[in-house]
Short mmCIF file of C-alpha atoms and ligand atoms in Angstrom, two decimals:
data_model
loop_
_atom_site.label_atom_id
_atom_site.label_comp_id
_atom_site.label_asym_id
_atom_site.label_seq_id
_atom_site.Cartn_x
_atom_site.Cartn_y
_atom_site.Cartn_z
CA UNK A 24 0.00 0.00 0.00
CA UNK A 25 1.67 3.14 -0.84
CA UNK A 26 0.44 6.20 0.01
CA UNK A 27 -1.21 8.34 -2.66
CA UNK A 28 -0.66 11.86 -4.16
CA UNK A 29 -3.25 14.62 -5.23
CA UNK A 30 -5.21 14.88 -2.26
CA UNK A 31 -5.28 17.56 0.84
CA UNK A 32 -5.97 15.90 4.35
CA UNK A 33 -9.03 18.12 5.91
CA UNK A 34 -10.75 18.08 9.63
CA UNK A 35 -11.68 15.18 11.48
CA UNK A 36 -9.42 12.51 9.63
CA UNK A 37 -11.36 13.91 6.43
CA UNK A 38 -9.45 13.77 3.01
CA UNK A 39 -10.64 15.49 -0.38
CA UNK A 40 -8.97 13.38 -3.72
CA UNK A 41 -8.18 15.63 -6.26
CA UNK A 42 -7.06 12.58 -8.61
CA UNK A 43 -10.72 12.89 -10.83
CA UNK A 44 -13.31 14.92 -11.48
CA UNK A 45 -15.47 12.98 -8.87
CA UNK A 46 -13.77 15.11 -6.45
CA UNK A 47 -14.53 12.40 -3.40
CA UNK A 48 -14.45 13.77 -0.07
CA UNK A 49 -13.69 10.74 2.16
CA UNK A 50 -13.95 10.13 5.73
CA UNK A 51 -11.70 7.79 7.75
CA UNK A 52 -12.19 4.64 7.41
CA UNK A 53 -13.90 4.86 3.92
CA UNK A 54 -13.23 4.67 -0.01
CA UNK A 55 -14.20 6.92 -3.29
CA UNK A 56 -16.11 5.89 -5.93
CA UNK A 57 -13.60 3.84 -7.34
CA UNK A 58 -13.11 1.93 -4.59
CA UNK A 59 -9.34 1.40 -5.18
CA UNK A 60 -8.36 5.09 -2.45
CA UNK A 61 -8.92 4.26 0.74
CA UNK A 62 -8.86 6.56 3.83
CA UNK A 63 -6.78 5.41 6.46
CA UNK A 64 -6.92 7.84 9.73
CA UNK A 65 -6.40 10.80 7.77
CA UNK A 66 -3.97 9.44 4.78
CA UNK A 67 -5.50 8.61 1.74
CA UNK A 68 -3.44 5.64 -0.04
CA UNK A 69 -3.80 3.82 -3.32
CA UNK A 70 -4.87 -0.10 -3.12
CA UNK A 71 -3.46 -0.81 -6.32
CA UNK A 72 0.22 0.67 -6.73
CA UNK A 73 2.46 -2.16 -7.92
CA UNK A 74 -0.50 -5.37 -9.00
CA UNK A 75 -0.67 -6.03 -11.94
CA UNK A 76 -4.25 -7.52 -13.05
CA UNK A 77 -3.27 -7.85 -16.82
CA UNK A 78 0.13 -7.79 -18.84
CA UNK A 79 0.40 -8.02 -22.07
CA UNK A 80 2.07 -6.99 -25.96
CA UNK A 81 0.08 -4.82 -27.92
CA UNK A 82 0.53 -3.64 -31.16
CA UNK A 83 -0.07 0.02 -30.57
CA UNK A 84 -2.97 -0.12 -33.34
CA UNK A 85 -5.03 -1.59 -30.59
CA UNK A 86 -4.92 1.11 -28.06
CA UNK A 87 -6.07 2.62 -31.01
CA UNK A 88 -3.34 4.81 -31.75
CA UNK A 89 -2.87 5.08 -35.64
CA UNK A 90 -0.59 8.40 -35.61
CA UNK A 91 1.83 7.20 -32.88
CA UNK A 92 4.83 4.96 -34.05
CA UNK A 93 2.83 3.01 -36.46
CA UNK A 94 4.14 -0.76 -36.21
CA UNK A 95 5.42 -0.95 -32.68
CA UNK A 96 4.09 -2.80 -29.74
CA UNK A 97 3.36 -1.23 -26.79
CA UNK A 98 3.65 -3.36 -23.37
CA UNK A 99 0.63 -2.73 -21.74
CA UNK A 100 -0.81 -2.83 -18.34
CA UNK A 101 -3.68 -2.69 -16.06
CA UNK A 102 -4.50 -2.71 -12.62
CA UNK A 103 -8.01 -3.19 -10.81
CA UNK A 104 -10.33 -0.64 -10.70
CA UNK A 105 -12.61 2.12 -12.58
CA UNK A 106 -14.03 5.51 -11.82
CA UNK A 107 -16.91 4.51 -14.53
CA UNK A 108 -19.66 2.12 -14.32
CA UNK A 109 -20.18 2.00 -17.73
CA UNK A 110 -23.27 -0.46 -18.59
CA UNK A 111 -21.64 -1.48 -22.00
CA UNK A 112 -17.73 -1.92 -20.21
CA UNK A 113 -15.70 -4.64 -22.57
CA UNK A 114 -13.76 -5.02 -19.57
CA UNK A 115 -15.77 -5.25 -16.21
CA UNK A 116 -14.83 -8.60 -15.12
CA UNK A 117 -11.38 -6.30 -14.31
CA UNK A 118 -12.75 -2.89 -14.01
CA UNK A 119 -15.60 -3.69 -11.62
CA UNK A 120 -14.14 -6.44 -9.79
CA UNK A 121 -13.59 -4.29 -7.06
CA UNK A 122 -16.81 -2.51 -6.79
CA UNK A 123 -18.55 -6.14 -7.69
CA UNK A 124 -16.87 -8.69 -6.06
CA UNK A 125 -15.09 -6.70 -3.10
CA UNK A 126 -11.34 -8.44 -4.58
CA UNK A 127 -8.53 -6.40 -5.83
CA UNK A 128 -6.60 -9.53 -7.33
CA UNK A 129 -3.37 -9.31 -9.51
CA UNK A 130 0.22 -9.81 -9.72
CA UNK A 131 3.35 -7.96 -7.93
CA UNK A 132 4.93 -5.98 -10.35
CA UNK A 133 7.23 -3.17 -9.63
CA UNK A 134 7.68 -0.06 -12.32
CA UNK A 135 11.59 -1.10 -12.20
CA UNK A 136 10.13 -4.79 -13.61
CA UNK A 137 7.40 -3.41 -15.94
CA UNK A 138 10.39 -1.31 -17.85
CA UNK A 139 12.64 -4.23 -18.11
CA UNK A 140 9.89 -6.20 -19.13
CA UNK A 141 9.40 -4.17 -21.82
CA UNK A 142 12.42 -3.55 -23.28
CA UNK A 143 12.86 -7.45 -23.47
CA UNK A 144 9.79 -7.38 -25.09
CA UNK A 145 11.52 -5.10 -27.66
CA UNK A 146 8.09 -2.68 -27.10
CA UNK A 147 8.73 1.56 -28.28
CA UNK A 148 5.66 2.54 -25.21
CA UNK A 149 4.35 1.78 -22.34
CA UNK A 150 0.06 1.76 -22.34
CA UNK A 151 -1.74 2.15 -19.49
CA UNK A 152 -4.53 0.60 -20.21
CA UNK A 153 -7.72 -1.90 -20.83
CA UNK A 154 -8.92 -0.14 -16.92
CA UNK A 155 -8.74 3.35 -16.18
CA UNK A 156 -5.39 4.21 -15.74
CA UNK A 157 -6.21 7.12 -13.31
CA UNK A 158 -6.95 5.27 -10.67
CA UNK A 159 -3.37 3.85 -10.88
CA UNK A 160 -2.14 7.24 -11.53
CA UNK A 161 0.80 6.97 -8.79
CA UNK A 162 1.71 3.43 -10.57
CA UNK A 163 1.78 4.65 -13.56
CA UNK A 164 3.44 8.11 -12.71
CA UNK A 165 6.74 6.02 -11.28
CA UNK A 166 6.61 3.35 -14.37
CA UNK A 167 6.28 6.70 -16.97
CA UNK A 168 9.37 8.62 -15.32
CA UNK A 169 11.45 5.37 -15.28
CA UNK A 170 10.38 4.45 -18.99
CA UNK A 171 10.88 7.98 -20.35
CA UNK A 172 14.79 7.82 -18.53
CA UNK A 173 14.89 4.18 -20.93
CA UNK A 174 13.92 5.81 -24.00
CA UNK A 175 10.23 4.29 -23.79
CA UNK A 176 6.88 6.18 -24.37
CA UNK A 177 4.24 6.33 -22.32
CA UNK A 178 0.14 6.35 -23.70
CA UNK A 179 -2.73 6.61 -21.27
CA UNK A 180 -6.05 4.73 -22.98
CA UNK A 181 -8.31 6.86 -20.81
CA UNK A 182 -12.18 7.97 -20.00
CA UNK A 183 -10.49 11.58 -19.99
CA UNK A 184 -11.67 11.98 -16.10
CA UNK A 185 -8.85 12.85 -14.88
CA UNK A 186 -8.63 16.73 -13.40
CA UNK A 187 -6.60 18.55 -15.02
CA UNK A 188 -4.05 18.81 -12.07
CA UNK A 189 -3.23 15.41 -12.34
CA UNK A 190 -2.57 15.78 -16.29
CA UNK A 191 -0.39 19.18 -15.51
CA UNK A 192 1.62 16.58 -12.89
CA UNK A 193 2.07 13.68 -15.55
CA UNK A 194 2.38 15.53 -18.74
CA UNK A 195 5.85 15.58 -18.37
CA UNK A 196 6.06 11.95 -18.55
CA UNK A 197 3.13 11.34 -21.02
CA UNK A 198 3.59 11.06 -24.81
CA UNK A 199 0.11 10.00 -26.25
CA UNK A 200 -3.75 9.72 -25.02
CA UNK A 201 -6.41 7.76 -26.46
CA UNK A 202 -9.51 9.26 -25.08
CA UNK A 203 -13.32 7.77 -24.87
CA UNK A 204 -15.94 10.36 -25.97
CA UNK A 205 -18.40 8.24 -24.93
CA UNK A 206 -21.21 10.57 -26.09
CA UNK A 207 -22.31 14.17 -26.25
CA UNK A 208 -25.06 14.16 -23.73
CA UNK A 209 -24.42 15.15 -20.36
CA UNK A 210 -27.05 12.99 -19.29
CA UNK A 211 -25.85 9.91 -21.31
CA UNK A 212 -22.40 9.92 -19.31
CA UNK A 213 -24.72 10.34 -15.95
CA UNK A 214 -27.22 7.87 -16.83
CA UNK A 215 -24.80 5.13 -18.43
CA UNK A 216 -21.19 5.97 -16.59
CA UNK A 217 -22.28 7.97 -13.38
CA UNK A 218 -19.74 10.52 -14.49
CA UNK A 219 -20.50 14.02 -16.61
CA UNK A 220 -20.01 15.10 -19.92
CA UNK A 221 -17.85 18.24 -18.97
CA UNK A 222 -14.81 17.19 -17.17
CA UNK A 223 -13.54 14.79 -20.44
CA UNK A 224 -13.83 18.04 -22.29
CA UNK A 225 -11.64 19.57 -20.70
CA UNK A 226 -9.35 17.03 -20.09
CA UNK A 227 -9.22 16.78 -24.50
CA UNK A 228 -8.21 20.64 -24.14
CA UNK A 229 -5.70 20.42 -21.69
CA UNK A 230 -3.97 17.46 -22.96
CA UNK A 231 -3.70 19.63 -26.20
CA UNK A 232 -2.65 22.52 -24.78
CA UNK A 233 0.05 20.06 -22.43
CA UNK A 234 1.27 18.61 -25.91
CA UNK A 235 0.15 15.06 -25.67
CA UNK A 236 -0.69 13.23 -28.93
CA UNK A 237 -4.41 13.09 -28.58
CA UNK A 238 -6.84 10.24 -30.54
CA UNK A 239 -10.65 10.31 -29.63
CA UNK A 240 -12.62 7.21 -29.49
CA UNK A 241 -16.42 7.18 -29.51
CA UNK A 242 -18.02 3.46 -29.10
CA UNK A 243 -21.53 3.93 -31.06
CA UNK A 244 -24.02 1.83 -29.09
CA UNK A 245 -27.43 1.52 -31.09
CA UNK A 246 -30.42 3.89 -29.36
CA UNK A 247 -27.56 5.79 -26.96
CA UNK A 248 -25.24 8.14 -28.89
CA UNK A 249 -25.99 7.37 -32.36
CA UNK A 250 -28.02 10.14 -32.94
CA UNK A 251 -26.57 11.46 -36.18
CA UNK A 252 -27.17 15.58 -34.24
CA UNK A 253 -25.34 14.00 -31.50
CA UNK A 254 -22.36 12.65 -33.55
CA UNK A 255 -22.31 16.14 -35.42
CA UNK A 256 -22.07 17.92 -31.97
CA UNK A 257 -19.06 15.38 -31.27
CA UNK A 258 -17.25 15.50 -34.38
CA UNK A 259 -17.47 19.44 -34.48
CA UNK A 260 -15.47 19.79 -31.25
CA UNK A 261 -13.22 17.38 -32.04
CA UNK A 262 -12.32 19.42 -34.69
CA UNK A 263 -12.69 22.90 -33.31
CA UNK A 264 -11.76 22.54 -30.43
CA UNK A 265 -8.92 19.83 -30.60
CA UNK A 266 -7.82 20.45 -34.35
CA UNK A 267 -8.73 18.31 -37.25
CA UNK A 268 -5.42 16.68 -37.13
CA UNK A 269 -6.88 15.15 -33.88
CA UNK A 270 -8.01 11.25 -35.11
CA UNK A 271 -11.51 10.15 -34.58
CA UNK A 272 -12.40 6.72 -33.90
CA UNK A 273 -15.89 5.54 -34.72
CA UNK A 274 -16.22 1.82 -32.70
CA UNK A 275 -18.30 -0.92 -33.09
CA UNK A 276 -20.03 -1.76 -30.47
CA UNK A 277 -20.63 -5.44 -29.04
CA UNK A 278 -22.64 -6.68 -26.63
CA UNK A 279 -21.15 -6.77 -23.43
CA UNK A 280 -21.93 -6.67 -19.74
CA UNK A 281 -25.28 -5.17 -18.79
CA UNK A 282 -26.45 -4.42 -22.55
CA UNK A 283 -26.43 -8.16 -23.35
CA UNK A 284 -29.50 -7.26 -24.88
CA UNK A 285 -29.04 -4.24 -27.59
CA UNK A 286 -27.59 -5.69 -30.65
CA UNK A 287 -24.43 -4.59 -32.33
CA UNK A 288 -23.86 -1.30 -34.24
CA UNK A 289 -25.07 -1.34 -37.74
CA UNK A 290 -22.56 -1.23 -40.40
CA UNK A 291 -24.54 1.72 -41.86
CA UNK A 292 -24.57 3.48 -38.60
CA UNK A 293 -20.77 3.25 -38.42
CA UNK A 294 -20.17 4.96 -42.03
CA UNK A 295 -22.90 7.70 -41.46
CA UNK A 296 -20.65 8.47 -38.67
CA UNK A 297 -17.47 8.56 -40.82
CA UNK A 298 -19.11 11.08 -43.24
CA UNK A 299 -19.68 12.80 -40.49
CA UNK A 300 -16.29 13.26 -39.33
CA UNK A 301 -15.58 13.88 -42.70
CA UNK A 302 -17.86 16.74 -43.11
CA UNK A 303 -16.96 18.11 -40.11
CA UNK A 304 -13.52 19.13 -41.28
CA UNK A 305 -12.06 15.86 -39.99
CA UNK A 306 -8.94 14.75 -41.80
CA UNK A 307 -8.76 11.10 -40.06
CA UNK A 308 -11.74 9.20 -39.28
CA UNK A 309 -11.34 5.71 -38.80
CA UNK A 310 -13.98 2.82 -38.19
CA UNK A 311 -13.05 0.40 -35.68
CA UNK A 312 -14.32 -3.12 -34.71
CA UNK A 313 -15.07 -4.11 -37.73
CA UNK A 314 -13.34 -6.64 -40.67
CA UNK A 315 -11.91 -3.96 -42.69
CA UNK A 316 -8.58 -2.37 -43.24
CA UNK A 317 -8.35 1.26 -41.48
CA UNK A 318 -6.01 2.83 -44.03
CA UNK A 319 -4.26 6.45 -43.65
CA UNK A 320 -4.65 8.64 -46.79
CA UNK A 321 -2.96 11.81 -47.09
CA UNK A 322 -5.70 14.00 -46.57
CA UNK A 323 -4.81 16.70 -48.75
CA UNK A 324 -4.27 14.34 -51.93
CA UNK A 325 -5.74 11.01 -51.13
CA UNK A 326 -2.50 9.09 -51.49
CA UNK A 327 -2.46 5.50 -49.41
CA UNK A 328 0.05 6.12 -46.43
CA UNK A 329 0.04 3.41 -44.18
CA UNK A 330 -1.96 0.15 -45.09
CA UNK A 331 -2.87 -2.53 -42.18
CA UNK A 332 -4.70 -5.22 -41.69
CA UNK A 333 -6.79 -5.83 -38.53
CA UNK A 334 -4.25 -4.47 -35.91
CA UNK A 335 -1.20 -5.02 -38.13
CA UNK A 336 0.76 -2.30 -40.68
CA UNK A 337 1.37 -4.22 -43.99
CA UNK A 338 2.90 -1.02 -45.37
CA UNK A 339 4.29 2.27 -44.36
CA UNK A 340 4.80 5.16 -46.95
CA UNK A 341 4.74 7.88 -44.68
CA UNK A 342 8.45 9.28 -45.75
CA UNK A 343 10.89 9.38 -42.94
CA UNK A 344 10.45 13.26 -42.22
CA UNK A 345 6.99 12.10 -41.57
CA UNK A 346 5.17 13.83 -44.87
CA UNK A 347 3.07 12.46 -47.92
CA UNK A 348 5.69 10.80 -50.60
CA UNK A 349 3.63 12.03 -53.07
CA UNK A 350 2.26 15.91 -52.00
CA UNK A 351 4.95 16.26 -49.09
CA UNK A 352 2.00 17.42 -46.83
CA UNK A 353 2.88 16.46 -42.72
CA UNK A 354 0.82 13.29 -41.51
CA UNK A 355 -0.02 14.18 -38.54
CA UNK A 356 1.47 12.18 -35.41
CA UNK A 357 4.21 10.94 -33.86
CA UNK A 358 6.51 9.01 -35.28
CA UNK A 359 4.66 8.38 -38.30
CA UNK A 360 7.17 7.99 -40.89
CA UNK A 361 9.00 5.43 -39.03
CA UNK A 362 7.75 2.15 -40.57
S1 LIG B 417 -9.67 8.83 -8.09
FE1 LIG B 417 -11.67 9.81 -8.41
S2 LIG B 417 -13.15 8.24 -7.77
FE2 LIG B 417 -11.16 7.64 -6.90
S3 LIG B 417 -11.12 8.56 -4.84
FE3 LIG B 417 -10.13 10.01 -6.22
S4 LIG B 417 -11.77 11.44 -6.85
FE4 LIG B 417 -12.78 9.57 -6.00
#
């Protein structure tokens, strides 16, 4: 148990978490809503520093992160624990199993061991990932400092909750961000997360303004945020307020956890969505979950740039300075003429 950082002790044992935008105010004895801070006579620690629920080698097309060092694996990790309850979660068994089942399983792993690890592994990042990563935000903190020193980078796969003191305290250390826009409702996010609409706003701004490589995911669930006004509203701040460099991911929903019941996202829902991106100024919009190939094109002359299959580049034309080989327009990203 380690103790944790972002949070001001107050009166009567009392401690306020500044970690998220939940903001918990916590009295002795207790924990927040994700259930992995705990208030021990007046010090608020972090259950999950150092244990390891998943491990694994990703290519870094999965996170999805198109525009960031196309080709490389990224050694990922995951602890227990979520500040969402999101009805349609891929990944409750791990992201509620505290909440759920009252368990916060996994293995020992120190940041020293998660480097080394991957480096073996021969990975270019370091994902935090498949829970939310801000609830392991001191874990992850110590891994990304140590992984930057190895000449690793680090990419949060994130609900965007976090405030943004805690992404002015890692942004140092941080290189990329995959964020979920699950909707554009404030009263989706309440109803279907128990979070808010505004805080993952702002947390897309200030990671822009901080530098990180930003991508935007939105997971299009059938009757829920598939509204085609909705998806405008989404796809027009993506692109005026993060840039329309900024990637958009339009995912395929599957059933999953409590929406058993609502059938998978229509193929034809997925590409209204696309043209939506598209109209809205977007330069890349990818569709994800689904058997097709999610291409780059230069945007400004249509020119194939990177060609993949699944979660796997087949080809890489991006030239080295990282511009179109045929216009010499900049592809946006990092690393993107590396393949
Ligand atoms: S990380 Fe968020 S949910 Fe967890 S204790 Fe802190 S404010 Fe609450």
């Amino acid at each position: 148990m380690k103790e944790a950082m972002l949070y001001e002790k107050q009166a009567d044992n009392r401690v306020h978490c500044h970690l998220c935008a939940h903001g918990c105010a916590i009295a002795d004895g207790k924990r927040g809503v994700c259930q992995v801070r705990e208030n021990r006579d007046g010090t608020l620690y972090t259950l999950v520093y150092g244990r390891t629920i998943a491990q694994h080698v990703d290519p870094i097309e999965k996170k999805p992160l198109l525009h960031f060092y196309p080709g490389t694996s990224s050694y990922s990790i995951a602890t227990p624990g979520c500040n969402f309850r999101c009805q349609w979660c891929q990944n409750a068994d791990i992201s509620q199993m505290v909440r759920e089942r009252h368990l916060i399983m996994g293995e020992k792993a120190s940041p020293e061991e998660i480097v080394a690890a991957a480096q073996r592994a021969g990975c270019r990042s370091i994902a935090y990932t498949y829970t939310e990563p801000t609830v392991f935000f001191e874990y992850t903190y110590d891994t990304a400092r140590l992984a930057r020193e190895a000449g690793l980078a680090n990419v949060y796969v994130t609900n965007g909750y976090m405030t943004t003191e805690m992404l002015e305290t890692l942004h140092p250390h941080l290189d990329a961000a995959n964020v979920d826009l699950k909707a554009f409702r404030d009263e989706t996010y309440h109803k279907y997360a128990g979070a808010r609409l505004q805080p993952v706003l702002d947390s897309l701004k200030a990671m822009k303004r901080l530098g990180v490589w930003v991508e935007v995911t939105t997971l299009v669930v059938p009757g829920i945020n598939d509204d085609a006004a909705e998806l405008e509203d989404a796809a027009r701040f993506v692109a005026e307020e993060l840039g329309v460099e900024t990637p958009w991911h339009i995912s395929r929903f599957f059933p999953a956890y409590e929406m058993t019941g609502v059938p998978p996202t229509p193929v034809a829902t997925l590409q209204r969505a696309h043209q939506i991106g598209l109209a809205a100024g977007l330069h890349y919009v990818y569709v994800g979950n689904v058997a097709n190939e999610a291409n780059t094109l230069c945007h400004a002359c249509g020119q194939l740039l990177i060609r993949r299959a699944g979660f796997w580049v087949l080809e890489n034309r991006v030239r080295p300075d990282g511009s179109c080989p045929n216009c010499k327009t900049p592809v946006a990203g990092v690393g993107v003429g590396q393949g």
